[in-house]
Amino acid sequence: MTEFKDTEVEMREFRLRVTTLGGLVFLCFVLLLARFVWLQIVKHNDFAVKAEENRISLLPIVPNRGLILDRNGVVLARNYSAYTLEITPSKLEAPLDDTIAELSKLVEVEVKDRRRFKKLMDDSKGFESVPLRTHLTDEEVARFSAQHFRFPGVEVQARLFRQYPLGESASHVIGYIGRVSRAEADALDDSDDAANYRGTDHIGKEGLEKSYEKLLHGQAGFEEVEKTSGGRAVRTLSRTPAKAGSNLILSIDIELQKIVEEAFGDRRGALVAIEPETGDVLAFVSRPGYDPNLFVDGIDTQSWDELNTSADKPMVNRPLSGTYAPGSTFKPFMALAALELGKRTPSQVTYDPGYFMLGGHRFNDDVAGGHGSVDMRKSIIVSCNTYYYSLGHDMGINAIHDFMQPFGFGQQTGIDLDNEKTGALPSPEWKARRFKGAAGRWVGGDTISVSNGSGLNAYTPLQIAHAVANLANNGVVMKPHLVKIVEDSTTHARKLTVAQQSYRIPLKQENIDFIKNAMVGVTSEPGGTAYRVFANAGYTVGGKTGTAQVITIKKGEKYNAARLAERLRDNALFTAFAPVDKPRIVLAMVVENAGHGGEAAAPIARKALDYYLLGKRPAEKDKNKVEKQDTENGDAPAT
């Protein structure tokens, strides 16, 4: 049977299909038109800026770091350029270990390089380049460059490096720089300095490198570079040069510093020398020190462990954060307090039978039979303990505390270094805060010990030197500082940073003169505890020895250094100012566990003063020699 087509139905279906297809085409056209309007009109400005950014990049120009020099122009920290082999882990196409193994066939990669690389990579962001080897030779650079195509993510970069040409000398003053850690990078990103630190790999970590970071770093520059779509630079469109960091000229005399460091030899301790009239710090010695060059490229684990686990604690900045009992160097201040407060006259005599009794407790003098009749001048010259036991008892702790505070004991001096310790100027209120319960109750014996420079006293060598400078400066207080001049590294314009007078301690000049004269007797009169050390000095010097116990001797026991471990023996201290009429230098020092101040500390001070005042350098055979002194009249433990 024949089937006939319904032409009318087919035509309706055809029209429906054409209409649907036309609608779809129209809808697509509308969408395309809307997208065109969105891109070309609504978002035109945004995309125009992005297109420009893709074509033009701003590359940071890292400024040269400022130099650090001593007061005579000796360079203590400088910069130099060297090639480094750097890996950006996020750009590697091969496993990291395989890449390093292949690289080691082209350049020498030692075990310590791998350890340092791992440490730096752990502390960095994955998209940053991390140095695997520094200081490549020209031959190594050439070998790698020929094989560069095999190592995507690995580059040779020319970098500026910091160098400390004198090694350990003054390391605790200068400090060091190191690579910016992840925490430091995050902090910089959140700070106003974020743009200024773009491209910067290193930052000050310790010492003046840290305290003066902003001045030393300088101002970053920028280069406007046109690039291809593949990121290759085509040409430089504009350039804003970086401004190098300022140079720091210190008050330190590095020759004086080195003479003192050599005089310490292997002994541990600290010395601070100050010009009292200005507050210039002339020497700031902390022994032992460390080589800051170890930190510039990132210190390897072995070296870091050695520094951190050493019993000598070379990383501790002793003048700034080491706290010590001042021993008998405290006595001139006690004597001055007695004169100012009317508790003693210079001629008033105290009889010393060899001990002082308080509440059934016996406080011994260093001389078994005592010094006999002792007036104030003699008490300083022979360092009579009993005189000060009695004086402290009569003055009371509150009077002692209030008199000592303006001199700077137990307070930060405000020196231009971070992390200065406060120490402790004891008082009943301080002890109650420091110790809990009955242990925090002040007792009479505490005052006796404090008055002799021991007990709860705890001051930094810097504080002691500052106090002696205030005494030598007739009560005028100058804030100690290490940076004397800030110099613009481009124009060489200089700005003096010497601090102005902080304040003046109201003291009677006749009392100051009396104390100074007694301190001169320490170094110039037979019986003085530093008399033999300063024989034929060639200048007048006021001094005071000190010997401070580091452990408590039980009742009935006698101190015997030979039976004690070396680190339990007394600390040796010495303070001095010279010349007496117009002091140019004041110093305070401690030699840890070295015994009597007159034996171990004063000879080092003599070398320092001989050089600074007379230009006299120690003979080669005497550089590390500390003469054994006659101890018959030597200073004894202060308790």
XYZ file of C-alpha atoms in Angstrom, residues 30-599:
570
model
C 23.669 38.605 22.553
C 26.024 36.805 24.918
C 29.000 37.680 22.774
C 27.874 41.269 22.604
C 27.426 41.415 26.391
C 30.885 39.937 26.904
C 32.323 42.419 24.455
C 30.693 45.309 26.310
C 31.953 43.900 29.660
C 35.542 43.557 28.458
C 35.839 46.606 26.242
C 33.789 49.123 28.186
C 33.127 48.094 31.765
C 36.551 46.477 32.519
C 38.582 48.411 30.003
C 40.652 50.369 32.503
C 41.434 47.360 34.691
C 42.611 45.219 31.829
C 44.556 48.070 30.331
C 46.524 48.395 33.576
C 47.094 44.643 33.762
C 48.247 44.525 30.207
C 50.730 47.278 30.970
C 51.927 45.424 34.037
C 52.477 42.296 31.982
C 54.575 44.274 29.596
C 56.431 46.339 32.191
C 57.917 45.048 35.451
C 59.398 46.948 38.373
C 62.605 45.257 39.521
C 64.005 46.273 42.933
C 67.591 47.499 43.185
C 69.030 46.498 46.542
C 71.090 49.309 48.100
C 74.669 48.839 49.225
C 74.804 48.410 52.972
C 76.594 51.140 54.907
C 80.069 50.543 56.318
C 81.015 50.399 59.992
C 84.289 52.055 60.994
C 86.067 52.727 64.274
C 86.819 56.258 65.527
C 90.063 56.355 63.529
C 88.569 55.148 60.241
C 89.496 51.468 60.500
C 86.882 49.457 58.596
C 85.095 46.940 60.816
C 82.338 45.850 58.392
C 82.371 46.178 54.594
C 80.825 44.734 51.420
C 82.205 42.763 48.503
C 80.708 41.044 45.457
C 80.778 37.295 44.752
C 78.897 34.708 42.676
C 76.468 32.295 44.321
C 74.764 29.180 42.995
C 71.107 29.423 43.978
C 68.159 27.029 43.734
C 64.489 27.993 43.625
C 62.797 24.760 44.797
C 59.392 25.630 43.315
C 60.891 25.926 39.808
C 62.750 22.597 39.794
C 61.620 20.006 37.279
C 63.704 17.213 38.790
C 63.808 16.016 42.420
C 65.909 18.329 44.616
C 68.417 15.658 45.672
C 68.981 14.588 42.066
C 69.517 18.214 41.054
C 72.097 18.773 43.785
C 73.848 15.530 42.855
C 74.127 16.680 39.231
C 75.253 20.172 40.273
C 78.001 18.718 42.461
C 79.581 17.311 39.282
C 80.042 20.883 38.033
C 80.846 22.820 41.222
C 82.246 21.649 44.533
C 79.434 21.132 47.055
C 80.695 20.136 50.502
C 78.730 18.451 53.282
C 78.557 21.728 55.208
C 77.081 23.405 52.093
C 74.308 20.811 51.987
C 73.623 21.235 55.722
C 73.466 24.993 55.424
C 71.234 24.766 52.340
C 68.787 22.512 54.173
C 68.683 24.867 57.164
C 68.087 27.901 54.945
C 65.448 26.113 52.874
C 63.545 25.097 56.016
C 63.451 28.750 57.010
C 62.498 30.177 53.631
C 59.490 30.245 51.358
C 59.472 27.720 48.519
C 59.415 30.347 45.798
C 62.586 32.066 47.065
C 66.018 31.218 45.742
C 68.283 29.627 48.327
C 72.079 29.608 47.964
C 73.674 26.190 47.683
C 77.255 27.415 47.176
C 78.708 30.875 47.623
C 81.931 32.407 46.363
C 82.074 30.450 43.111
C 85.304 30.647 41.168
C 85.298 32.001 37.615
C 85.936 28.466 36.381
C 82.929 27.114 38.285
C 80.726 29.889 36.932
C 81.842 29.058 33.385
C 81.215 25.309 33.847
C 77.702 25.873 35.171
C 76.833 28.477 32.529
C 77.668 25.968 29.777
C 75.219 23.456 31.340
C 72.626 25.967 32.514
C 69.937 24.650 30.134
C 69.891 21.347 32.068
C 68.955 23.004 35.361
C 65.680 24.964 35.297
C 65.250 26.636 38.662
C 69.004 26.985 39.247
C 70.814 30.289 38.687
C 74.195 31.903 39.287
C 73.713 35.306 40.910
C 76.172 38.098 41.642
C 75.550 39.117 45.245
C 76.975 41.620 47.696
C 78.335 39.984 50.822
C 79.139 41.425 54.212
C 82.611 40.903 55.582
C 84.037 41.530 59.021
C 87.765 41.847 58.326
C 88.848 41.681 61.974
C 87.024 38.419 62.686
C 86.242 37.966 66.391
C 87.473 41.408 67.421
C 84.588 43.557 68.685
C 82.132 40.943 67.430
C 79.649 41.675 70.225
C 79.659 45.362 69.287
C 79.365 45.014 65.532
C 77.083 41.975 65.558
C 76.317 40.370 62.200
C 73.801 40.140 59.403
C 72.090 36.965 58.210
C 69.484 35.876 55.691
C 65.987 37.162 56.279
C 64.053 34.437 58.073
C 60.467 33.548 57.301
C 59.244 35.314 60.443
C 61.265 38.434 59.595
C 59.961 38.393 56.018
C 56.381 38.185 57.259
C 57.011 41.053 59.667
C 58.549 43.157 56.884
C 55.615 42.395 54.573
C 53.275 43.802 57.214
C 55.406 46.888 57.854
C 55.850 50.242 56.141
C 59.286 49.024 54.960
C 57.875 46.255 52.750
C 58.714 48.050 49.486
C 62.142 49.103 50.731
C 63.098 45.490 51.490
C 61.983 43.955 48.169
C 64.864 41.893 46.851
C 66.804 42.165 50.124
C 68.164 38.824 51.347
C 69.998 39.888 54.490
C 69.133 41.853 57.605
C 70.926 42.833 60.828
C 70.600 40.123 63.458
C 72.778 41.239 66.363
C 74.817 44.165 67.652
C 74.966 47.472 65.787
C 74.028 45.667 62.579
C 70.628 45.136 64.183
C 70.295 48.337 66.229
C 71.069 50.546 63.214
C 69.444 48.310 60.566
C 67.367 51.057 58.948
C 70.294 53.463 58.600
C 72.680 50.778 57.341
C 70.214 49.286 54.878
C 69.569 52.444 52.851
C 66.776 53.078 50.332
C 65.945 50.552 47.617
C 65.800 51.688 44.000
C 63.648 50.400 41.132
C 64.185 49.575 37.481
C 61.255 49.707 35.033
C 61.820 46.900 32.540
C 59.881 45.950 29.421
C 59.455 42.189 29.045
C 58.207 39.742 26.447
C 55.162 37.566 27.106
C 57.652 34.870 28.134
C 59.093 37.128 30.831
C 62.384 37.930 29.083
C 63.603 41.480 29.653
C 63.805 43.476 26.445
C 64.873 46.931 27.570
C 65.051 49.243 30.553
C 62.474 52.021 30.427
C 63.534 53.968 33.523
C 65.765 53.606 36.519
C 65.569 55.022 40.043
C 68.931 54.285 41.650
C 69.150 52.897 45.164
C 70.519 55.076 47.936
C 73.262 53.310 49.822
C 72.965 52.957 53.571
C 74.705 55.402 55.886
C 78.152 54.677 57.265
C 78.513 54.366 61.032
C 81.637 55.792 62.649
C 81.981 54.368 66.115
C 83.464 55.785 69.273
C 85.390 52.520 69.656
C 89.187 52.613 69.341
C 89.756 49.245 67.717
C 93.450 49.173 68.631
C 92.557 49.612 72.302
C 89.884 46.962 71.874
C 92.356 44.467 70.393
C 94.973 45.104 73.084
C 92.422 44.319 75.789
C 91.155 41.245 73.940
C 94.685 39.922 73.609
C 95.371 40.680 77.278
C 92.384 38.546 78.281
C 93.872 35.577 76.431
C 91.735 32.500 77.097
C 90.081 34.000 80.173
C 86.391 34.830 80.222
C 85.105 38.268 81.113
C 84.340 41.780 79.997
C 85.761 45.304 79.933
C 84.039 48.579 79.125
C 86.061 51.778 78.678
C 84.299 55.160 78.444
C 85.384 58.744 77.824
C 83.515 60.321 80.749
C 83.178 63.829 79.312
C 81.298 62.656 76.208
C 79.989 59.168 76.971
C 82.006 57.760 74.031
C 82.537 54.039 74.566
C 86.206 53.439 73.750
C 86.308 49.673 74.229
C 83.536 47.128 74.667
C 85.147 43.759 75.213
C 83.329 40.474 75.703
C 85.466 37.357 75.939
C 85.307 34.917 74.381
C 83.872 36.242 71.152
C 82.819 34.627 67.890
C 83.521 35.124 64.207
C 80.562 37.044 62.720
C 81.629 35.976 59.216
C 80.208 32.533 60.033
C 76.673 33.940 59.940
C 76.731 35.916 56.694
C 76.108 32.981 54.344
C 74.047 31.094 56.919
C 75.954 29.322 59.663
C 76.271 25.556 59.278
C 74.755 23.311 61.939
C 78.056 22.083 63.357
C 79.427 25.579 63.938
C 76.125 26.704 65.443
C 76.037 23.762 67.842
C 79.635 24.407 68.888
C 78.858 28.041 69.712
C 75.629 27.247 71.537
C 76.886 24.349 73.630
C 80.246 25.849 74.611
C 80.628 26.153 78.387
C 82.395 29.486 77.793
C 79.207 30.944 76.239
C 80.853 32.944 73.430
C 77.486 34.211 72.176
C 76.716 36.011 75.466
C 77.363 39.746 75.279
C 78.884 40.006 78.755
C 79.250 43.814 79.048
C 75.623 44.249 78.084
C 73.801 41.283 79.560
C 76.198 39.584 81.968
C 75.389 40.549 85.570
C 77.972 40.343 88.338
C 78.373 41.328 91.952
C 80.692 44.371 91.875
C 82.683 43.282 94.935
C 84.819 45.938 96.520
C 84.555 48.252 93.493
C 81.283 49.245 95.213
C 83.103 50.651 98.259
C 84.010 54.127 96.874
C 80.316 54.707 96.181
C 79.414 53.559 99.699
C 82.018 55.931 101.123
C 80.688 58.803 99.014
C 77.164 58.018 100.206
C 78.357 58.146 103.827
C 79.900 61.585 103.263
C 76.882 62.981 101.422
C 74.404 61.609 103.962
C 76.501 62.584 106.993
C 76.959 59.021 108.220
C 80.748 59.272 108.378
C 83.464 61.908 108.261
C 86.757 61.258 106.463
C 88.662 61.136 109.750
C 86.156 59.053 111.690
C 87.778 55.754 112.618
C 86.242 52.300 112.732
C 88.142 49.584 114.580
C 88.478 46.372 112.598
C 89.202 43.292 114.720
C 88.822 41.070 111.641
C 85.084 40.621 111.764
C 81.717 42.283 112.265
C 78.961 40.758 114.401
C 75.255 41.141 113.647
C 72.614 39.165 115.525
C 75.034 36.394 116.393
C 76.236 36.105 112.795
C 79.894 36.806 112.115
C 80.957 38.586 108.923
C 84.695 38.063 108.422
C 87.225 40.495 107.065
C 89.832 39.386 104.538
C 92.604 39.845 107.124
C 92.217 37.373 109.975
C 93.340 39.791 112.656
C 91.720 42.785 111.001
C 93.163 46.088 109.799
C 92.998 47.737 113.214
C 91.945 51.380 113.221
C 90.613 52.321 109.790
C 89.465 55.716 108.560
C 87.624 56.244 105.294
C 90.677 56.789 103.089
C 92.429 53.719 104.422
C 89.228 51.692 104.031
C 89.350 52.307 100.278
C 93.099 51.892 99.858
C 93.345 48.542 101.702
C 89.726 47.564 100.911
C 88.670 46.911 104.474
C 85.489 44.831 104.582
C 84.668 45.434 108.238
C 84.536 49.203 107.733
C 81.752 48.758 105.170
C 79.891 46.119 107.169
C 79.584 48.711 109.920
C 78.811 51.555 107.527
C 76.077 49.628 105.734
C 74.466 48.702 109.044
C 74.384 52.360 110.066
C 73.082 53.621 106.706
C 70.345 51.057 106.130
C 69.343 49.522 102.820
C 66.884 52.216 101.743
C 69.493 54.957 101.982
C 71.980 52.797 100.069
C 69.433 52.051 97.355
C 68.331 55.655 96.912
C 71.896 56.978 96.745
C 73.091 54.404 94.203
C 70.158 54.704 91.825
C 71.140 58.044 90.156
C 74.569 56.561 89.350
C 72.824 53.979 87.145
C 73.246 50.856 89.232
C 70.531 48.327 88.415
C 69.193 50.340 85.479
C 69.645 50.318 81.742
C 72.127 52.942 80.613
C 70.313 53.488 77.296
C 73.339 52.541 75.198
C 72.587 52.145 71.494
C 72.501 48.331 71.542
C 69.473 46.096 71.933
C 68.918 43.607 74.753
C 70.611 45.529 77.572
C 69.998 43.823 80.914
C 68.705 45.783 83.900
C 70.628 43.998 86.628
C 69.463 44.380 90.230
C 69.882 47.227 92.710
C 68.491 45.439 95.774
C 65.961 46.867 98.205
C 63.294 45.301 100.445
C 60.646 45.992 97.782
C 62.790 44.442 95.065
C 63.438 41.311 97.148
C 59.726 40.911 97.936
C 58.965 41.020 94.200
C 61.848 38.735 93.286
C 61.316 35.953 95.841
C 58.138 34.406 97.176
C 57.146 33.940 100.808
C 59.702 34.071 103.593
C 62.544 34.099 101.055
C 61.395 37.545 99.993
C 61.712 39.065 103.467
C 64.607 41.488 103.882
C 66.951 40.675 106.769
C 69.782 42.630 108.336
C 72.422 40.331 106.847
C 71.247 41.320 103.368
C 72.204 44.931 104.045
C 75.636 43.906 105.348
C 76.347 41.882 102.201
C 75.036 44.575 99.866
C 77.159 47.265 101.510
C 80.264 45.241 100.683
C 79.400 44.858 96.994
C 78.238 41.261 97.170
C 75.029 39.529 98.193
C 72.070 40.532 96.046
C 73.955 43.146 93.997
C 73.963 42.284 90.282
C 75.197 44.799 87.703
C 76.473 44.635 84.160
C 80.077 45.716 83.488
C 78.566 48.519 81.406
C 76.577 49.781 84.394
C 79.651 49.710 86.634
C 81.723 51.596 84.039
C 78.886 54.098 83.616
C 78.729 54.672 87.381
C 82.507 55.210 87.611
C 82.306 57.611 84.656
C 79.640 59.600 86.511
C 81.905 59.760 89.552
C 84.959 60.745 87.489
C 82.835 63.351 85.681
C 81.973 65.014 89.026
C 78.367 63.856 88.947
C 77.595 64.834 85.344
C 75.845 61.886 83.685
C 76.457 61.276 79.968
C 74.605 58.480 78.202
C 77.118 55.950 76.862
C 77.008 55.348 73.120
C 78.871 53.345 70.501
C 77.998 55.267 67.319
C 79.688 58.655 67.263
C 78.924 59.857 63.727
C 76.422 58.881 61.021
C 77.874 59.624 57.579
C 75.935 59.890 54.312
C 77.760 57.393 52.109
C 77.113 59.472 48.977
C 77.679 63.069 50.065
C 79.876 62.170 53.063
C 77.923 64.694 55.109
C 78.306 63.845 58.767
C 75.910 64.040 61.666
C 77.289 63.912 65.195
C 75.236 61.673 67.436
C 76.963 62.393 70.761
C 74.321 62.590 73.431
C 73.821 65.646 75.553
C 74.128 65.647 79.335
C 71.404 63.454 80.781
C 71.373 64.965 84.265
C 73.649 65.979 87.111
C 73.819 64.188 90.434
C 73.855 66.787 93.234
C 77.118 66.039 95.033
C 79.555 68.123 97.029
C 82.779 68.586 95.074
C 84.888 68.229 98.230
C 83.389 64.790 98.807
C 84.009 63.724 95.210
C 87.597 64.967 95.439
C 88.155 63.023 98.645
C 86.914 59.762 97.103
C 89.007 60.272 93.967
C 92.076 60.953 96.076
C 91.530 57.757 98.051
C 91.226 55.804 94.799
C 94.533 57.272 93.672
C 95.990 55.824 96.875
C 94.874 52.363 95.735
C 97.319 52.538 92.823
C 100.032 54.792 94.200
C 100.568 54.058 97.883
C 102.247 51.048 99.457
C 99.460 48.888 100.852
C 97.129 49.889 98.022
C 95.577 46.821 96.448
C 96.796 47.797 92.941
C 100.017 49.535 94.013
C 102.412 47.044 92.454
C 100.468 46.844 89.199
C 100.661 50.599 88.578
C 104.208 51.204 89.775
C 105.933 53.714 87.435
C 102.766 54.118 85.388
C 103.678 57.503 83.915
C 100.220 58.943 84.642
C 98.004 59.317 87.675
C 95.210 56.799 87.979
C 92.419 56.295 90.461
C 91.437 52.670 90.842
C 89.610 50.113 92.923
C 90.051 46.383 92.964
C 87.233 43.948 93.630
C 86.888 40.261 94.313
C 83.436 38.732 94.363
C 82.388 35.251 95.354
C 80.230 33.341 92.904
C 79.164 30.722 95.471
C 78.163 30.980 99.114
C 80.695 29.642 101.603
C 78.994 27.726 104.408
C 79.325 28.911 107.973
C 82.560 27.678 109.514
C 84.128 26.886 106.131
C 87.023 28.794 104.624
C 87.308 29.759 100.971
C 90.005 27.720 99.275
C 90.301 28.338 95.539
C 92.541 25.325 95.013
C 89.792 22.979 96.215
C 87.090 24.490 94.033
C 86.272 23.821 90.414
C 87.604 26.634 88.251
C 84.152 27.996 87.472
C 83.269 28.242 91.177
C 86.187 30.497 92.056
C 85.899 34.229 92.733
C 85.463 36.805 89.991
C 88.189 39.443 89.714
C 87.131 43.065 89.132
C 88.806 46.419 88.648
C 87.649 49.973 87.986
C 89.810 52.967 87.095
C 89.915 56.504 85.742
C 92.899 58.438 84.373
C 94.488 60.911 84.316
C 93.032 61.943 87.640
C 92.876 65.722 87.070
C 90.901 65.467 83.827
C 89.976 61.856 83.104
C 90.129 60.865 79.455
C 89.234 57.262 80.098
C 87.254 55.294 82.657
C 87.076 51.526 82.687
C 85.382 48.707 84.539
C 86.126 45.052 84.039
C 85.555 41.564 85.331
C 87.621 38.437 84.775
C 85.451 35.447 85.583
C 86.711 32.985 88.193
C 90.187 34.520 88.123
C 90.597 35.335 91.833
C 91.735 38.653 93.253
C 91.060 41.798 91.271
C 94.564 43.095 91.939
C 96.109 39.961 90.446
